[in-house]
mmCIF file of C-alpha atoms and ligand atoms in Angstrom:
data_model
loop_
_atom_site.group_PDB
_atom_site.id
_atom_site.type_symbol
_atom_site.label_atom_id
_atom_site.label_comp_id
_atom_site.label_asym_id
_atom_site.label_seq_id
_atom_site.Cartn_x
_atom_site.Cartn_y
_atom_site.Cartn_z
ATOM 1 C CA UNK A 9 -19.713 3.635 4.414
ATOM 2 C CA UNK A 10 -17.858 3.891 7.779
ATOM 3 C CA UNK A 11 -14.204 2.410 7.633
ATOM 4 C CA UNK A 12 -13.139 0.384 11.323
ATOM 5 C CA UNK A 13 -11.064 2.029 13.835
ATOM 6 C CA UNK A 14 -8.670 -0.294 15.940
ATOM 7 C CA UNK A 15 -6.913 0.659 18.773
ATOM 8 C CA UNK A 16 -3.508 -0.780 20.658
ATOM 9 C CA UNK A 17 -3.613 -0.071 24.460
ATOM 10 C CA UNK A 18 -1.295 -1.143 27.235
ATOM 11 C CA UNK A 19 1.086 0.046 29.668
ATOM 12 C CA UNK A 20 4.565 1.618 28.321
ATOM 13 C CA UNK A 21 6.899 -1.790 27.036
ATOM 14 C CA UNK A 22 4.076 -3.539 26.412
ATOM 15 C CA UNK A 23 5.210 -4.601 22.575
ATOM 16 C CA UNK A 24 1.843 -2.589 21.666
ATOM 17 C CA UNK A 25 4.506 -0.618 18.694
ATOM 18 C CA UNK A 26 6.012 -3.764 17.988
ATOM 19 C CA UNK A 27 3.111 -5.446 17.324
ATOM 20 C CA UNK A 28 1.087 -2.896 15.430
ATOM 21 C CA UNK A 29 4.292 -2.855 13.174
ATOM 22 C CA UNK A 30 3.666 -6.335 12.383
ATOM 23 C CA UNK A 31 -0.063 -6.341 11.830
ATOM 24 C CA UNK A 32 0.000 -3.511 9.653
ATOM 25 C CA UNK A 33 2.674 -5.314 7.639
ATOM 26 C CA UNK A 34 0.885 -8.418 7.658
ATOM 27 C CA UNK A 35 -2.466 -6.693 6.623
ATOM 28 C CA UNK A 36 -0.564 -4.851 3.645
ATOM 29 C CA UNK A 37 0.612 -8.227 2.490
ATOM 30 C CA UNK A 38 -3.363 -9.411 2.412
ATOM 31 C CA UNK A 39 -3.983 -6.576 0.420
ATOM 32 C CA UNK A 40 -5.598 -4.904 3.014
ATOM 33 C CA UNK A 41 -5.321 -1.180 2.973
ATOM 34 C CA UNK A 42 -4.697 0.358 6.159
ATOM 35 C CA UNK A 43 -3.594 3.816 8.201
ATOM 36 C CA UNK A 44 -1.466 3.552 10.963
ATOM 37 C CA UNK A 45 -1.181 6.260 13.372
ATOM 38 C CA UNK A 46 -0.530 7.381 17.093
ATOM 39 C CA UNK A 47 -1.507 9.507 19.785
ATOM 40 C CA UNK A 48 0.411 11.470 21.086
ATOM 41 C CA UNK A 49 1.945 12.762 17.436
ATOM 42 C CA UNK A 50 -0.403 11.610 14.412
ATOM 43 C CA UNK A 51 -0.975 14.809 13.182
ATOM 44 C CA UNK A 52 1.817 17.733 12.423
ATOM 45 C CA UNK A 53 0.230 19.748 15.318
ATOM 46 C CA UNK A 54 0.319 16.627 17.462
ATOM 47 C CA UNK A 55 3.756 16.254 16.841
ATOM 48 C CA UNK A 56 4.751 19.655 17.619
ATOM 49 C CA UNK A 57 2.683 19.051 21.042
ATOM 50 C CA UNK A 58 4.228 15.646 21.809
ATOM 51 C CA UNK A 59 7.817 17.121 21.455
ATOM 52 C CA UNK A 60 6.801 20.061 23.821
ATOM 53 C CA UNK A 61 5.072 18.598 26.231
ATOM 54 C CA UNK A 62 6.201 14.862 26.261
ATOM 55 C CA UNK A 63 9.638 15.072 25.102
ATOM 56 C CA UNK A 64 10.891 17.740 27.476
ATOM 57 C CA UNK A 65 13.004 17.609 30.974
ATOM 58 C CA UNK A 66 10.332 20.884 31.409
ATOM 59 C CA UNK A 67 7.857 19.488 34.524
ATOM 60 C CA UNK A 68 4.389 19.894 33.293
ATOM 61 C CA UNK A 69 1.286 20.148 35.497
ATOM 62 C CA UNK A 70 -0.906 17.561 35.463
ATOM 63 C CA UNK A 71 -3.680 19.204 34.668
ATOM 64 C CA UNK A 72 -1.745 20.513 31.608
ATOM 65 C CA UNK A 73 -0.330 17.023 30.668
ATOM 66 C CA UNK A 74 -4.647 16.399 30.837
ATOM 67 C CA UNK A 75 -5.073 19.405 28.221
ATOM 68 C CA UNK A 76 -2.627 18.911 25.833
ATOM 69 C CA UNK A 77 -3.397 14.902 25.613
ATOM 70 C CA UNK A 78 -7.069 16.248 24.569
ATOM 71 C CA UNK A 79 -6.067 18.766 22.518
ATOM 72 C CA UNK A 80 -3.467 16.296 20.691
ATOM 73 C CA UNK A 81 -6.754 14.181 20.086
ATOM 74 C CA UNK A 82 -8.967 16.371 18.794
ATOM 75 C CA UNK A 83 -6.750 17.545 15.969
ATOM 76 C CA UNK A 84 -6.177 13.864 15.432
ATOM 77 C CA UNK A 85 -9.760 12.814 15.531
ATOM 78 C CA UNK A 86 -11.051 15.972 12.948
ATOM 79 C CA UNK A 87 -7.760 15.954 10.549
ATOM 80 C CA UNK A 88 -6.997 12.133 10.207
ATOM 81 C CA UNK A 89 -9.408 9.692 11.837
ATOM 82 C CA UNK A 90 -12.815 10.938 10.993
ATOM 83 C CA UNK A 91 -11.909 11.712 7.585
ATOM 84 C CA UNK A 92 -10.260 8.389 6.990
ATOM 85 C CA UNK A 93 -13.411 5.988 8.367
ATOM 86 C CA UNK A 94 -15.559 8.237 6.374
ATOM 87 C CA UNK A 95 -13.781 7.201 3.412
ATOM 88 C CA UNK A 96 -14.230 3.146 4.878
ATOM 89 C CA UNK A 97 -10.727 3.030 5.661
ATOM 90 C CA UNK A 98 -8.895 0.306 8.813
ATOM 91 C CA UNK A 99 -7.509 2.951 11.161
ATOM 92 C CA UNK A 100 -5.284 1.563 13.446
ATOM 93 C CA UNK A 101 -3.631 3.940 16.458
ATOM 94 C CA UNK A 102 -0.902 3.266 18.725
ATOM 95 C CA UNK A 103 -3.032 4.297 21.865
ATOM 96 C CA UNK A 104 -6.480 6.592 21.770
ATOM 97 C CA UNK A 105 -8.718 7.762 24.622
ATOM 98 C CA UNK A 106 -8.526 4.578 27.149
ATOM 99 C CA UNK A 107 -5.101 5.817 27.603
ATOM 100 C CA UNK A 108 -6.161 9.097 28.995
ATOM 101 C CA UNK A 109 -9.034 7.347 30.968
ATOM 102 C CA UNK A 110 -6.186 4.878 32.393
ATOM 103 C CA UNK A 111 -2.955 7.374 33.138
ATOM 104 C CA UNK A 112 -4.437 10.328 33.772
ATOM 105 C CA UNK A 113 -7.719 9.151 35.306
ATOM 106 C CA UNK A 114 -5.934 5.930 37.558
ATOM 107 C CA UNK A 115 -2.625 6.990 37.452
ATOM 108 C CA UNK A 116 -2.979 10.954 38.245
ATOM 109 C CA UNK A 117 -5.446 10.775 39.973
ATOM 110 C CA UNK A 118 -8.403 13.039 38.190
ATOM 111 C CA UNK A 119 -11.804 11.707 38.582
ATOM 112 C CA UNK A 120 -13.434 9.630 36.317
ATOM 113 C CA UNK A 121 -16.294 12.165 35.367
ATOM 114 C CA UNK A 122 -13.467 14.892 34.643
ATOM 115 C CA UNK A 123 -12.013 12.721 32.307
ATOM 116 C CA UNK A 124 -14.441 11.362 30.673
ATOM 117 C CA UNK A 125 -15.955 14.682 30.307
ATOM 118 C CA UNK A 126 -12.329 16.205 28.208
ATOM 119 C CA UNK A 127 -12.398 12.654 26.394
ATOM 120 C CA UNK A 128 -15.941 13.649 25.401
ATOM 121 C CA UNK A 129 -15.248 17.013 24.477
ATOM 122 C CA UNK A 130 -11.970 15.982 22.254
ATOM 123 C CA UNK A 131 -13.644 12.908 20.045
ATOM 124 C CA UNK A 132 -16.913 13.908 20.058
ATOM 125 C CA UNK A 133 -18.051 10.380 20.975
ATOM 126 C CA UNK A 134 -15.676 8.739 18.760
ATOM 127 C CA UNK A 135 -15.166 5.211 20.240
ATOM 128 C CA UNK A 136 -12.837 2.622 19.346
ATOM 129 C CA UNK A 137 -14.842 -0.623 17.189
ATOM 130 C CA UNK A 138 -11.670 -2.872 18.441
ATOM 131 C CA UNK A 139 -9.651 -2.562 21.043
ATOM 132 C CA UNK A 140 -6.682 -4.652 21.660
ATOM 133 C CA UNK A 141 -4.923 -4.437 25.108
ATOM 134 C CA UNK A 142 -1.413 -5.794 25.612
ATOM 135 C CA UNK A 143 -1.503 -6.983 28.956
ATOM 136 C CA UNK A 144 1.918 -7.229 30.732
ATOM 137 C CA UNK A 145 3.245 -7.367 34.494
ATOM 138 C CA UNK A 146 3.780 -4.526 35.331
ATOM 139 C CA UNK A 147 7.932 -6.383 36.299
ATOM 140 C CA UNK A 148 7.905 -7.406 33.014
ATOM 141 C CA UNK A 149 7.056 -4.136 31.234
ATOM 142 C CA UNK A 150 10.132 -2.164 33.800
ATOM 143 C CA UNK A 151 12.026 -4.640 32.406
ATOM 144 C CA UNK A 152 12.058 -3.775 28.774
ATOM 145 C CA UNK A 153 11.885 -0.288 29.203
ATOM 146 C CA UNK A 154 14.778 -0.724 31.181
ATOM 147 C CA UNK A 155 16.249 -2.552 28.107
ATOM 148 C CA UNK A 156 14.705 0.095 25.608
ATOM 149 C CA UNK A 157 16.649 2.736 27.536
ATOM 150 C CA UNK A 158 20.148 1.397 27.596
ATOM 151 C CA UNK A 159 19.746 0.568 23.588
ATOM 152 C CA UNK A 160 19.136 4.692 23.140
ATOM 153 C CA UNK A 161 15.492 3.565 21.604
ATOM 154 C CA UNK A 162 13.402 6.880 22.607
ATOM 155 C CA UNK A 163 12.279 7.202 25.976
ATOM 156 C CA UNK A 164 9.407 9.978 27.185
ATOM 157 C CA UNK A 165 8.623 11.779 30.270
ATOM 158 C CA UNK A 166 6.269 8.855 31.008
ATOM 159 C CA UNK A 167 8.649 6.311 30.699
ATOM 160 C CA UNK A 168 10.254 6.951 33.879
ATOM 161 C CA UNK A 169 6.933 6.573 35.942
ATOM 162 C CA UNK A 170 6.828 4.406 39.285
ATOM 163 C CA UNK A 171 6.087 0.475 39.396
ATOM 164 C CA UNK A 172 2.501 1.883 41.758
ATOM 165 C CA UNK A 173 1.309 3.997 38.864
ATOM 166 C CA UNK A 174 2.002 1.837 36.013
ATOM 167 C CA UNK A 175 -0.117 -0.465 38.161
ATOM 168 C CA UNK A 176 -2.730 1.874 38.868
ATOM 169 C CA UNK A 177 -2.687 2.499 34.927
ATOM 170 C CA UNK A 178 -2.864 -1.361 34.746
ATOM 171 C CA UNK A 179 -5.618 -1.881 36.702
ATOM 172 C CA UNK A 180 -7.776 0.560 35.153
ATOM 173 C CA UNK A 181 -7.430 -0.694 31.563
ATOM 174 C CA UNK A 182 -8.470 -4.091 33.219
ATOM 175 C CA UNK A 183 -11.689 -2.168 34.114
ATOM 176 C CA UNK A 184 -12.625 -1.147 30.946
ATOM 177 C CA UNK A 185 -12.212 -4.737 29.637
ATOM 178 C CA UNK A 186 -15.085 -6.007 32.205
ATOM 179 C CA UNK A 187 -17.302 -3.144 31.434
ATOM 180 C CA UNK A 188 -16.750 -3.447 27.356
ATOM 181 C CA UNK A 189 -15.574 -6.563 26.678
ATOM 182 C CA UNK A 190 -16.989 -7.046 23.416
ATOM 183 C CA UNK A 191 -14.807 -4.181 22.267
ATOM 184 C CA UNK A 192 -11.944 -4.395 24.350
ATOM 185 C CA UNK A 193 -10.057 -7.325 23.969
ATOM 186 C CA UNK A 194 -6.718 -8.626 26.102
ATOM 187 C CA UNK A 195 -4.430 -9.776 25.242
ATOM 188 C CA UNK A 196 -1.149 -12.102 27.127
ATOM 189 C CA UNK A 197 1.589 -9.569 26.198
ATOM 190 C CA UNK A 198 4.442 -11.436 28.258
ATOM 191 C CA UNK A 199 4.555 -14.167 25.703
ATOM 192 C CA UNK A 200 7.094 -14.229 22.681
ATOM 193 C CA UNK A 201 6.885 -11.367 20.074
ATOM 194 C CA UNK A 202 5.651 -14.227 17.354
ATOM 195 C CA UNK A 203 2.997 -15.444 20.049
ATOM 196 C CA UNK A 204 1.698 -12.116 20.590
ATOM 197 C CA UNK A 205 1.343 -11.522 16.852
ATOM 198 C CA UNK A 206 -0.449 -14.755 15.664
ATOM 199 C CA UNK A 207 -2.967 -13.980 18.637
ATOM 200 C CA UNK A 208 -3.800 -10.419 17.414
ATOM 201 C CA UNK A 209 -3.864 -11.714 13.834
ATOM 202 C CA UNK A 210 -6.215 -14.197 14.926
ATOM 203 C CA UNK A 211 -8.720 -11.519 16.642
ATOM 204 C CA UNK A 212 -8.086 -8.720 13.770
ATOM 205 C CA UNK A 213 -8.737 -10.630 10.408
ATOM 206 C CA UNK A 214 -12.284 -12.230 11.443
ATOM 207 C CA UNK A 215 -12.712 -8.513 13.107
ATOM 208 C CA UNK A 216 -12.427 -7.329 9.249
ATOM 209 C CA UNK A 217 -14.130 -9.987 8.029
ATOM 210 C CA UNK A 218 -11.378 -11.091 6.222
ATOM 211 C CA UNK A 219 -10.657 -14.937 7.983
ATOM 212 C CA UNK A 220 -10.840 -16.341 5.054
ATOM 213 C CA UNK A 221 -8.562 -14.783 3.049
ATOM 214 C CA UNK A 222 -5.325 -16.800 2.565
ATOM 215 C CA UNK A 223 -1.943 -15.732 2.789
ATOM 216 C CA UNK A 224 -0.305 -14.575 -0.126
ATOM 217 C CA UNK A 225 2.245 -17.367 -0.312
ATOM 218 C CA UNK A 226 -0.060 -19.840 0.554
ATOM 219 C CA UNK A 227 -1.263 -22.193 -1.994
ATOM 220 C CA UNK A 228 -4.172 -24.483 -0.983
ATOM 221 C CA UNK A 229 -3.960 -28.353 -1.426
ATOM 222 C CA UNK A 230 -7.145 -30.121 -0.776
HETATM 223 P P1 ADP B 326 5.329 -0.124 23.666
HETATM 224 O O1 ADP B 326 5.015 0.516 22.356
HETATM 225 O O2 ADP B 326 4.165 -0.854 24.233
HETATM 226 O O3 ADP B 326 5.925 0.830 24.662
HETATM 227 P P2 ADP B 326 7.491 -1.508 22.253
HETATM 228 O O4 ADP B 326 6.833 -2.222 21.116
HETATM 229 O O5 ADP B 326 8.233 -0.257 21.975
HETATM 230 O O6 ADP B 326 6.395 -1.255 23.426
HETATM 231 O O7 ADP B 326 8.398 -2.566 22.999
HETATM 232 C C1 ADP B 326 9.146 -2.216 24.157
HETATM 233 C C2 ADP B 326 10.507 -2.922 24.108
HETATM 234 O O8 ADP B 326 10.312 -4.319 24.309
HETATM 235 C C3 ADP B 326 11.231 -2.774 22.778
HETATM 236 O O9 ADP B 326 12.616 -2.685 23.021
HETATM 237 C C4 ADP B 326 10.868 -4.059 22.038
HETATM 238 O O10 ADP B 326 11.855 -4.431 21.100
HETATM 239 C C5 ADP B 326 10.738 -5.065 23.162
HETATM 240 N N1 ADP B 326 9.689 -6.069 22.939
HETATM 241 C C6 ADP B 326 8.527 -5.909 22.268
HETATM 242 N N2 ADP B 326 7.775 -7.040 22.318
HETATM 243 C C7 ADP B 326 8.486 -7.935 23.043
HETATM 244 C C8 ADP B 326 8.242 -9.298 23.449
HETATM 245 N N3 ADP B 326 7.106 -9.943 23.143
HETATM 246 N N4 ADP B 326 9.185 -9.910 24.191
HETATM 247 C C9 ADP B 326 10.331 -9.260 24.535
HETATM 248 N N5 ADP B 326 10.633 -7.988 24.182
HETATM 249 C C10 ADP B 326 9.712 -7.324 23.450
HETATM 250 P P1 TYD B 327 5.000 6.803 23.599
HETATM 251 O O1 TYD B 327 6.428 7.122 23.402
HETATM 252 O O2 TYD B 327 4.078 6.898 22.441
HETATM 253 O O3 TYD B 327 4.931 5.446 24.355
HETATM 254 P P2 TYD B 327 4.287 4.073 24.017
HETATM 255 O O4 TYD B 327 5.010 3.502 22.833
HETATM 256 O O5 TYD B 327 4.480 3.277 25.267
HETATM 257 O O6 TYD B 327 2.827 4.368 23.737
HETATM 258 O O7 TYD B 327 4.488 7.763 24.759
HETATM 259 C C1 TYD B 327 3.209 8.004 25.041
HETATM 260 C C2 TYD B 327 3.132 8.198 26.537
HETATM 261 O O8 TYD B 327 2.047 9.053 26.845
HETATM 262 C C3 TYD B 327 2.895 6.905 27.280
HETATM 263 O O9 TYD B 327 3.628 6.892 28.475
HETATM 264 C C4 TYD B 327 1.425 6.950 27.624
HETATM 265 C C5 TYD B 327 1.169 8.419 27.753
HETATM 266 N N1 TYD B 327 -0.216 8.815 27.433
HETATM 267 C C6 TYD B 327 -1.024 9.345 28.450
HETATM 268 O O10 TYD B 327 -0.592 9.473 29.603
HETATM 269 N N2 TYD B 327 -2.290 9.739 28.145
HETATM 270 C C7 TYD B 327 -2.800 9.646 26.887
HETATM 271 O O11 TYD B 327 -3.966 10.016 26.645
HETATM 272 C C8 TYD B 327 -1.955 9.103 25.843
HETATM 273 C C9 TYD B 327 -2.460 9.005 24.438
HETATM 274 C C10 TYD B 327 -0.666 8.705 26.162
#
């Protein structure tokens, strides 16, 4: 039996983390077994590429950044997804391939058959079943990166991007949901942290077939 594999998309300060934090907690208190994970960094040799390639003043060629994003995948799809939905495991991962297809397709600039081709090549055809995308201004997402920053919370290579590419990278995820929108889902990201999380709890348990499940503190009254 093949387990479900849910992604979290959206531009960087989105609340994608923050959010997957929260389902995964809230699924885990339903009983509900599930992996989290993320790309770049789920495996050990992702991790080791994220830090050299990601987390680096070093200025890395695009076509490189292209690579090594594949490459991170791959490992991640063969050591940890695959062998996880085989088992009938919930996979959920911070970010998969629509992130390549948005910030390196839209926001570098390669064409969309390149891409698509290296996505190909690194999943094997491995789509997403659910894809949730946390759709924020792009004014809104600056803003709490900004904030993220002057806390110390971790900030990447990426994170210092222009307000153009971010909307570039917007614009292409907003693509995918008219082409696929039976998989890819959006989601109002500018709302409250607690608003954002009922609305992906309300898409993910029927998703799992789980709606009717009760909370485990609930007790019903007829
Ligand atoms: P992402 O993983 O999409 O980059 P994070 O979950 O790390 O985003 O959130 C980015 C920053 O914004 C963090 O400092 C986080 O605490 C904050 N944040 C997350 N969700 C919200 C929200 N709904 N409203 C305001 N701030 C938020
Ligand atoms: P991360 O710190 O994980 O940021 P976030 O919490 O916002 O996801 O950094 C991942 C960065 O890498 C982010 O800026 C998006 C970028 N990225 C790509 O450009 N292409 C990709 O294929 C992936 C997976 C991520």
């Amino acid at each position: 039996m093949r387990g479900k594999f849910i992604t979290f998309e959206g531009i960087d300060g989105s609340g994608k983390s923050t959010q997957l934090r929260m389902l995964a907690g809230a699924l885990r208190q339903r009983s509900i077994d599930v992996i989290t994970t993320c790309e770049p960094g789920g495996t050990p040799l992702g991790r080791r590429l994220r830090e050299a390639f990601l987390e680096t003043e070093e200025t890395v060629a695009p076509r490189a950044e292209l690579l090594l994003f594949a490459a991170d995948r791959a490992q991640h799809v063969e050591f940890l997804i695959k062998p996880a939905l085989e088992q009938g495991r919930i996979v959920i991962s911070d970010r998969y391939a629509d992130a390549t297809f948005a910030y390196q397709g839209a926001g570098r600039g390669f064409p969309e058959a390149t891409v698509n081709e290296i996505i190909y090549l690194a999943t094997g055809g491995l789509k997403p079943d659910l894809t949730l995308f946390f759709d924020i201004t792009v004014e809104n997402a600056l803003r709490r990166m900004q904030a993220r920053s002057e806390t110390g919370e971790r900030v990447n290579r990426m994170d210092v991007e222009t307000a153009d590419f971010y909307a570039a990278v917007r614009t292409a995820y907003l693509g995918v949901a008219e082409r696929e929108p039976d998989r890819f889902k959006v989601i109002d990201a500018n709302a409250s942290v607690e608003e954002i999380h009922a609305g992906v709890i309300g898409m993910v348990l029927p998703f799992i077939g789980t709606a009717e499940m009760e909370p485990l503190n609930h007790t019903k009254t007829q």
